[in-house]
mmCIF file of C-alpha atoms and ligand atoms in Angstrom:
data_model
loop_
_atom_site.group_PDB
_atom_site.id
_atom_site.type_symbol
_atom_site.label_atom_id
_atom_site.label_comp_id
_atom_site.label_asym_id
_atom_site.label_seq_id
_atom_site.Cartn_x
_atom_site.Cartn_y
_atom_site.Cartn_z
ATOM 1 C CA UNK A 247 -3.578 -6.218 16.790
ATOM 2 C CA UNK A 248 -4.620 -6.982 13.006
ATOM 3 C CA UNK A 249 -2.930 -4.954 10.410
ATOM 4 C CA UNK A 250 -6.296 -3.355 9.242
ATOM 5 C CA UNK A 251 -7.246 -2.342 12.991
ATOM 6 C CA UNK A 252 -3.537 -0.896 13.494
ATOM 7 C CA UNK A 253 -3.668 1.082 10.341
ATOM 8 C CA UNK A 254 -7.091 2.585 10.865
ATOM 9 C CA UNK A 255 -6.400 3.336 14.788
ATOM 10 C CA UNK A 256 -3.259 5.410 13.531
ATOM 11 C CA UNK A 257 -5.164 7.123 10.876
ATOM 12 C CA UNK A 258 -7.797 8.265 13.232
ATOM 13 C CA UNK A 259 -5.214 9.127 15.932
ATOM 14 C CA UNK A 260 -2.826 11.266 13.712
ATOM 15 C CA UNK A 261 -5.735 12.374 11.371
ATOM 16 C CA UNK A 262 -4.172 11.211 8.295
ATOM 17 C CA UNK A 263 -4.994 9.102 5.384
ATOM 18 C CA UNK A 264 -1.317 9.257 3.989
ATOM 19 C CA UNK A 265 0.625 6.129 3.157
ATOM 20 C CA UNK A 266 4.131 7.064 2.326
ATOM 21 C CA UNK A 267 5.843 5.261 -0.528
ATOM 22 C CA UNK A 268 9.291 5.232 0.612
ATOM 23 C CA UNK A 269 10.686 4.937 -2.854
ATOM 24 C CA UNK A 270 14.457 6.355 -2.358
ATOM 25 C CA UNK A 271 16.758 6.222 -5.189
ATOM 26 C CA UNK A 272 20.226 7.580 -5.923
ATOM 27 C CA UNK A 273 23.504 6.444 -4.473
ATOM 28 C CA UNK A 274 22.981 3.109 -2.659
ATOM 29 C CA UNK A 275 25.738 3.836 0.114
ATOM 30 C CA UNK A 276 23.434 6.434 1.491
ATOM 31 C CA UNK A 277 19.980 5.267 0.655
ATOM 32 C CA UNK A 278 18.898 3.708 3.773
ATOM 33 C CA UNK A 279 20.125 6.929 6.070
ATOM 34 C CA UNK A 280 18.197 8.926 3.649
ATOM 35 C CA UNK A 281 15.251 7.100 3.957
ATOM 36 C CA UNK A 282 15.770 7.153 7.601
ATOM 37 C CA UNK A 283 15.944 10.784 7.514
ATOM 38 C CA UNK A 284 12.610 11.231 5.615
ATOM 39 C CA UNK A 285 10.831 8.861 7.849
ATOM 40 C CA UNK A 286 11.968 10.989 10.843
ATOM 41 C CA UNK A 287 10.654 13.985 8.951
ATOM 42 C CA UNK A 288 7.233 12.653 8.142
ATOM 43 C CA UNK A 289 6.280 10.203 11.077
ATOM 44 C CA UNK A 290 3.677 12.450 12.527
ATOM 45 C CA UNK A 291 1.839 12.821 9.064
ATOM 46 C CA UNK A 292 1.566 9.144 7.800
ATOM 47 C CA UNK A 293 -0.820 6.416 8.659
ATOM 48 C CA UNK A 294 1.406 3.768 7.041
ATOM 49 C CA UNK A 295 4.477 3.370 4.965
ATOM 50 C CA UNK A 296 4.932 1.219 1.976
ATOM 51 C CA UNK A 297 8.216 -0.394 1.023
ATOM 52 C CA UNK A 298 8.897 -1.335 -2.741
ATOM 53 C CA UNK A 299 11.932 -2.746 -4.880
ATOM 54 C CA UNK A 300 13.789 0.622 -4.673
ATOM 55 C CA UNK A 301 14.970 -0.384 -1.059
ATOM 56 C CA UNK A 302 13.974 -4.149 -0.870
ATOM 57 C CA UNK A 303 15.937 -5.451 -3.905
ATOM 58 C CA UNK A 304 19.409 -3.817 -3.166
ATOM 59 C CA UNK A 305 19.096 -4.343 0.584
ATOM 60 C CA UNK A 306 16.729 -7.194 1.290
ATOM 61 C CA UNK A 307 14.743 -7.514 4.524
ATOM 62 C CA UNK A 308 17.872 -7.744 6.683
ATOM 63 C CA UNK A 309 19.199 -4.467 5.019
ATOM 64 C CA UNK A 310 16.253 -2.268 5.730
ATOM 65 C CA UNK A 311 16.184 -3.362 9.447
ATOM 66 C CA UNK A 312 16.754 -0.110 10.927
ATOM 67 C CA UNK A 313 13.861 1.184 8.932
ATOM 68 C CA UNK A 314 11.447 -1.715 10.078
ATOM 69 C CA UNK A 315 12.704 -1.017 13.603
ATOM 70 C CA UNK A 316 12.031 2.644 13.283
ATOM 71 C CA UNK A 317 8.354 1.999 12.043
ATOM 72 C CA UNK A 318 7.739 -0.612 14.623
ATOM 73 C CA UNK A 319 8.661 1.861 17.595
ATOM 74 C CA UNK A 320 6.812 4.550 16.083
ATOM 75 C CA UNK A 321 3.903 2.031 15.447
ATOM 76 C CA UNK A 322 3.762 2.769 11.907
ATOM 77 C CA UNK A 323 2.346 -0.250 9.671
ATOM 78 C CA UNK A 324 4.577 -1.353 6.962
ATOM 79 C CA UNK A 325 3.486 -2.547 3.620
ATOM 80 C CA UNK A 326 5.611 -4.572 1.241
ATOM 81 C CA UNK A 327 4.793 -3.646 -2.236
ATOM 82 C CA UNK A 328 5.775 -6.955 -4.005
ATOM 83 C CA UNK A 329 2.600 -7.415 -6.089
ATOM 84 C CA UNK A 330 3.096 -10.868 -5.395
ATOM 85 C CA UNK A 331 2.022 -13.115 -8.081
ATOM 86 C CA UNK A 332 2.962 -16.710 -7.579
ATOM 87 C CA UNK A 333 2.065 -20.257 -6.675
ATOM 88 C CA UNK A 334 0.800 -21.090 -2.801
ATOM 89 C CA UNK A 335 4.179 -22.540 -1.615
ATOM 90 C CA UNK A 336 6.238 -19.784 -2.824
ATOM 91 C CA UNK A 337 3.740 -17.119 -1.327
ATOM 92 C CA UNK A 338 4.038 -19.042 1.848
ATOM 93 C CA UNK A 339 7.558 -18.495 2.009
ATOM 94 C CA UNK A 340 7.596 -15.097 1.037
ATOM 95 C CA UNK A 341 4.918 -14.356 3.888
ATOM 96 C CA UNK A 342 7.148 -16.213 6.293
ATOM 97 C CA UNK A 343 9.902 -13.999 5.608
ATOM 98 C CA UNK A 344 7.981 -10.734 5.681
ATOM 99 C CA UNK A 345 6.395 -11.749 8.979
ATOM 100 C CA UNK A 346 9.569 -12.731 10.447
ATOM 101 C CA UNK A 347 11.092 -9.328 9.594
ATOM 102 C CA UNK A 348 8.303 -7.371 10.939
ATOM 103 C CA UNK A 349 6.417 -6.448 7.837
ATOM 104 C CA UNK A 350 2.510 -6.031 8.435
ATOM 105 C CA UNK A 351 0.964 -6.391 4.900
ATOM 106 C CA UNK A 352 1.849 -7.376 1.591
ATOM 107 C CA UNK A 353 0.347 -6.240 -1.843
ATOM 108 C CA UNK A 354 -0.458 -9.354 -4.102
ATOM 109 C CA UNK A 355 -1.968 -9.741 -7.579
ATOM 110 C CA UNK A 356 -5.388 -11.516 -7.464
ATOM 111 C CA UNK A 357 -4.792 -12.832 -11.214
ATOM 112 C CA UNK A 358 -3.002 -15.798 -9.612
ATOM 113 C CA UNK A 359 -6.435 -17.143 -8.168
ATOM 114 C CA UNK A 360 -7.311 -18.711 -4.927
ATOM 115 C CA UNK A 361 -6.604 -22.392 -5.292
ATOM 116 C CA UNK A 362 -2.812 -23.177 -5.008
ATOM 117 C CA UNK A 363 -2.406 -19.477 -5.621
ATOM 118 C CA UNK A 364 -3.290 -16.919 -2.874
ATOM 119 C CA UNK A 365 -4.809 -19.357 -0.581
ATOM 120 C CA UNK A 366 -1.893 -19.115 1.905
ATOM 121 C CA UNK A 367 -2.066 -15.370 2.022
ATOM 122 C CA UNK A 368 -5.736 -15.182 2.539
ATOM 123 C CA UNK A 369 -5.449 -17.693 5.659
ATOM 124 C CA UNK A 370 -2.785 -15.571 6.915
ATOM 125 C CA UNK A 371 -4.625 -12.284 6.607
ATOM 126 C CA UNK A 372 -7.556 -13.771 8.164
ATOM 127 C CA UNK A 373 -5.457 -15.053 11.159
ATOM 128 C CA UNK A 374 -4.144 -11.660 11.502
ATOM 129 C CA UNK A 375 -0.557 -12.400 10.967
ATOM 130 C CA UNK A 376 -0.038 -10.732 7.581
ATOM 131 C CA UNK A 377 -2.372 -7.996 6.029
ATOM 132 C CA UNK A 378 -3.364 -8.612 2.368
ATOM 133 C CA UNK A 379 -3.995 -5.846 -0.437
ATOM 134 C CA UNK A 380 -5.102 -6.865 -3.708
ATOM 135 C CA UNK A 381 -4.238 -5.048 -7.049
ATOM 136 C CA UNK A 382 -7.738 -4.140 -8.499
ATOM 137 C CA UNK A 383 -6.948 -0.915 -10.785
ATOM 138 C CA UNK A 384 -3.404 0.264 -11.112
ATOM 139 C CA UNK A 385 -2.696 3.979 -11.442
ATOM 140 C CA UNK A 386 -0.276 4.198 -14.515
ATOM 141 C CA UNK A 387 -1.165 5.419 -18.004
ATOM 142 C CA UNK A 388 -1.334 1.805 -19.419
ATOM 143 C CA UNK A 389 -3.466 0.308 -16.751
ATOM 144 C CA UNK A 390 -6.894 0.731 -18.741
ATOM 145 C CA UNK A 391 -5.457 -1.787 -21.435
ATOM 146 C CA UNK A 392 -5.609 -4.707 -19.028
ATOM 147 C CA UNK A 393 -7.881 -3.681 -15.815
ATOM 148 C CA UNK A 394 -10.352 -1.697 -18.124
ATOM 149 C CA UNK A 395 -11.067 -4.879 -20.574
ATOM 150 C CA UNK A 396 -14.027 -6.947 -20.644
ATOM 151 C CA UNK A 397 -17.872 -5.997 -20.841
ATOM 152 C CA UNK A 398 -17.767 -4.684 -17.120
ATOM 153 C CA UNK A 399 -14.246 -4.009 -16.668
ATOM 154 C CA UNK A 400 -11.699 -6.700 -15.379
ATOM 155 C CA UNK A 401 -11.044 -4.588 -12.258
ATOM 156 C CA UNK A 402 -14.609 -5.132 -11.001
ATOM 157 C CA UNK A 403 -14.043 -8.873 -11.477
ATOM 158 C CA UNK A 404 -11.009 -8.520 -9.220
ATOM 159 C CA UNK A 405 -13.038 -6.373 -6.684
ATOM 160 C CA UNK A 406 -15.425 -9.177 -6.497
ATOM 161 C CA UNK A 407 -12.653 -11.572 -5.679
ATOM 162 C CA UNK A 408 -11.169 -9.271 -2.932
ATOM 163 C CA UNK A 409 -14.544 -9.106 -1.522
ATOM 164 C CA UNK A 410 -15.248 -12.941 -1.679
ATOM 165 C CA UNK A 411 -11.745 -13.651 -0.185
ATOM 166 C CA UNK A 412 -12.344 -10.977 2.478
ATOM 167 C CA UNK A 413 -8.958 -9.377 1.765
ATOM 168 C CA UNK A 414 -7.811 -6.433 4.103
ATOM 169 C CA UNK A 415 -7.735 -3.909 1.253
ATOM 170 C CA UNK A 416 -7.389 -3.231 -2.454
ATOM 171 C CA UNK A 417 -5.385 -0.839 -4.752
ATOM 172 C CA UNK A 418 -7.506 1.451 -6.990
ATOM 173 C CA UNK A 419 -6.089 4.498 -8.869
ATOM 174 C CA UNK A 420 -6.501 7.937 -7.453
ATOM 175 C CA UNK A 421 -6.959 9.053 -10.974
ATOM 176 C CA UNK A 422 -10.403 7.824 -11.675
ATOM 177 C CA UNK A 423 -13.431 8.756 -9.198
ATOM 178 C CA UNK A 424 -15.929 6.618 -11.122
ATOM 179 C CA UNK A 425 -13.526 3.438 -10.840
ATOM 180 C CA UNK A 426 -13.098 4.139 -6.837
ATOM 181 C CA UNK A 427 -16.901 4.552 -6.656
ATOM 182 C CA UNK A 428 -17.680 1.401 -8.609
ATOM 183 C CA UNK A 429 -14.917 -0.585 -6.532
ATOM 184 C CA UNK A 430 -16.422 0.732 -3.302
ATOM 185 C CA UNK A 431 -20.129 -0.433 -4.221
ATOM 186 C CA UNK A 432 -18.487 -3.804 -5.173
ATOM 187 C CA UNK A 433 -16.490 -4.545 -2.119
ATOM 188 C CA UNK A 434 -18.597 -2.917 0.570
ATOM 189 C CA UNK A 435 -17.734 -0.726 3.467
ATOM 190 C CA UNK A 436 -15.195 -3.175 5.440
ATOM 191 C CA UNK A 437 -12.667 -3.541 2.910
ATOM 192 C CA UNK A 438 -10.019 -0.723 2.648
ATOM 193 C CA UNK A 439 -9.170 1.071 -0.633
ATOM 194 C CA UNK A 440 -5.520 2.229 -1.171
ATOM 195 C CA UNK A 441 -5.128 4.949 -3.974
ATOM 196 C CA UNK A 442 -1.860 5.554 -5.750
ATOM 197 C CA UNK A 443 -1.255 7.874 -8.408
ATOM 198 C CA UNK A 444 -1.292 10.966 -6.495
ATOM 199 C CA UNK A 445 0.990 13.889 -7.639
ATOM 200 C CA UNK A 446 3.638 12.916 -10.036
ATOM 201 C CA UNK A 447 1.060 10.672 -11.776
ATOM 202 C CA UNK A 448 -1.466 13.337 -11.891
ATOM 203 C CA UNK A 449 -4.068 12.313 -9.428
ATOM 204 C CA UNK A 450 -5.406 14.893 -6.671
ATOM 205 C CA UNK A 451 -5.211 13.838 -2.845
ATOM 206 C CA UNK A 452 -8.824 14.822 -1.961
ATOM 207 C CA UNK A 453 -10.784 13.386 -4.866
ATOM 208 C CA UNK A 454 -10.035 9.720 -4.143
ATOM 209 C CA UNK A 455 -10.943 10.079 -0.573
ATOM 210 C CA UNK A 456 -14.486 11.787 -1.539
ATOM 211 C CA UNK A 457 -14.928 8.988 -3.999
ATOM 212 C CA UNK A 458 -14.510 6.436 -1.132
ATOM 213 C CA UNK A 459 -10.638 5.555 -0.747
ATOM 214 C CA UNK A 460 -9.573 5.251 2.735
ATOM 215 C CA UNK A 461 -5.845 6.132 1.948
ATOM 216 C CA UNK A 462 -3.862 7.813 -0.811
ATOM 217 C CA UNK A 463 -0.444 6.357 -1.618
ATOM 218 C CA UNK A 464 2.144 8.963 -2.317
ATOM 219 C CA UNK A 465 5.933 8.548 -3.173
ATOM 220 C CA UNK A 466 7.892 10.794 -5.592
ATOM 221 C CA UNK A 467 6.055 14.099 -4.669
ATOM 222 C CA UNK A 468 7.208 13.739 -0.989
ATOM 223 C CA UNK A 469 10.484 11.861 -1.455
ATOM 224 C CA UNK A 470 11.948 14.051 -3.812
ATOM 225 C CA UNK A 471 10.807 17.276 -2.426
ATOM 226 C CA UNK A 472 13.375 19.271 -0.887
ATOM 227 C CA UNK A 473 11.025 19.418 2.348
ATOM 228 C CA UNK A 474 9.552 16.010 2.640
ATOM 229 C CA UNK A 475 8.090 16.852 6.095
ATOM 230 C CA UNK A 476 6.254 19.837 4.652
ATOM 231 C CA UNK A 477 5.019 18.077 1.708
ATOM 232 C CA UNK A 478 3.709 15.143 4.037
ATOM 233 C CA UNK A 479 2.106 17.719 6.270
ATOM 234 C CA UNK A 480 0.071 18.918 3.094
ATOM 235 C CA UNK A 481 -0.947 15.498 1.966
ATOM 236 C CA UNK A 482 -2.026 14.792 5.609
ATOM 237 C CA UNK A 483 -4.186 17.843 5.891
ATOM 238 C CA UNK A 484 -5.876 17.282 2.306
ATOM 239 C CA UNK A 485 -6.542 13.441 2.791
ATOM 240 C CA UNK A 486 -7.963 14.106 6.334
ATOM 241 C CA UNK A 487 -9.855 17.376 5.710
ATOM 242 C CA UNK A 488 -13.802 16.956 6.391
HETATM 243 P P1 XMP B 287 4.380 7.704 -6.904
HETATM 244 O O1 XMP B 287 5.855 8.367 -6.727
HETATM 245 O O2 XMP B 287 3.788 7.770 -8.257
HETATM 246 O O3 XMP B 287 4.761 6.365 -6.241
HETATM 247 O O4 XMP B 287 3.453 8.449 -5.905
HETATM 248 C C1 XMP B 287 3.516 5.537 -6.143
HETATM 249 C C2 XMP B 287 4.137 4.294 -5.491
HETATM 250 O O5 XMP B 287 3.066 3.188 -5.515
HETATM 251 C C3 XMP B 287 3.378 2.246 -6.577
HETATM 252 N N1 XMP B 287 2.184 2.349 -7.427
HETATM 253 C C4 XMP B 287 1.408 1.255 -7.290
HETATM 254 N N2 XMP B 287 1.411 0.380 -6.563
HETATM 255 N N3 XMP B 287 -0.522 -0.362 -7.528
HETATM 256 C C5 XMP B 287 0.495 -0.660 -6.559
HETATM 257 O O6 XMP B 287 0.414 -1.747 -5.884
HETATM 258 C C6 XMP B 287 -0.509 0.764 -8.474
HETATM 259 O O7 XMP B 287 -1.490 0.896 -9.166
HETATM 260 C C7 XMP B 287 0.388 1.644 -8.374
HETATM 261 N N4 XMP B 287 0.838 2.732 -8.793
HETATM 262 C C8 XMP B 287 2.027 3.107 -8.273
HETATM 263 C C9 XMP B 287 4.445 2.570 -7.066
HETATM 264 O O8 XMP B 287 5.475 1.651 -7.481
HETATM 265 C C10 XMP B 287 5.245 3.462 -6.107
HETATM 266 O O9 XMP B 287 5.848 2.787 -5.082
#
């Protein structure tokens, strides 16, 4: 089943729109086992899990095998947050490695363009082999300096490309309802919106969903909590409330 269908099916079945950013830091010796403990605590609350450099850089895809196996057993879609930004041949090899190791989707930067850039990733996404999520508007404080530039906002140009290339999803900051609304109006109903920036970065859980996002991405507010399971349950409930 395609990444998008798996994610939406799980979201509906578990009644959650939470994507956990599994950004575990601290002593490397225990990082994987701590990540595994968190996954066990939150598994019923999450629609999907996002892996970032916190784990992928020190351990690589082979080193996170236990986590991938756990998610695969629990049918939790896994997203690699590489913000991939390279030429086609390199992107193709990255995608091959991700697919081989059981990753379901990748986050990429649309700034590369399609021709000899994202074309391989777009084809793999259309073939159902690896989901593709494009950065449209980031959530950090400096995002406006770049994503907000231009007469209509560079982010809407990226949103138009996401629509034209028929990506599986886009990233749009949880911190602005109006940006999410404009992105939704641009990409239509079929492309998923993932909203990071909830919690530590200041965004609320409910607002982006009401503005048209499909999922919130939450990391530190859950990972660094003394009770990740309780926090994840709270975000699950907030994200899915009618
Ligand atoms: P926190 O701890 O802030 O973590 O909840 C958020 C996670 O998402 C990543 N992040 C982003 N990823 N576009 C992305 O693709 C964004 O705009 C963005 N903002 C945050 C961040 O690296 C962390 O893994």
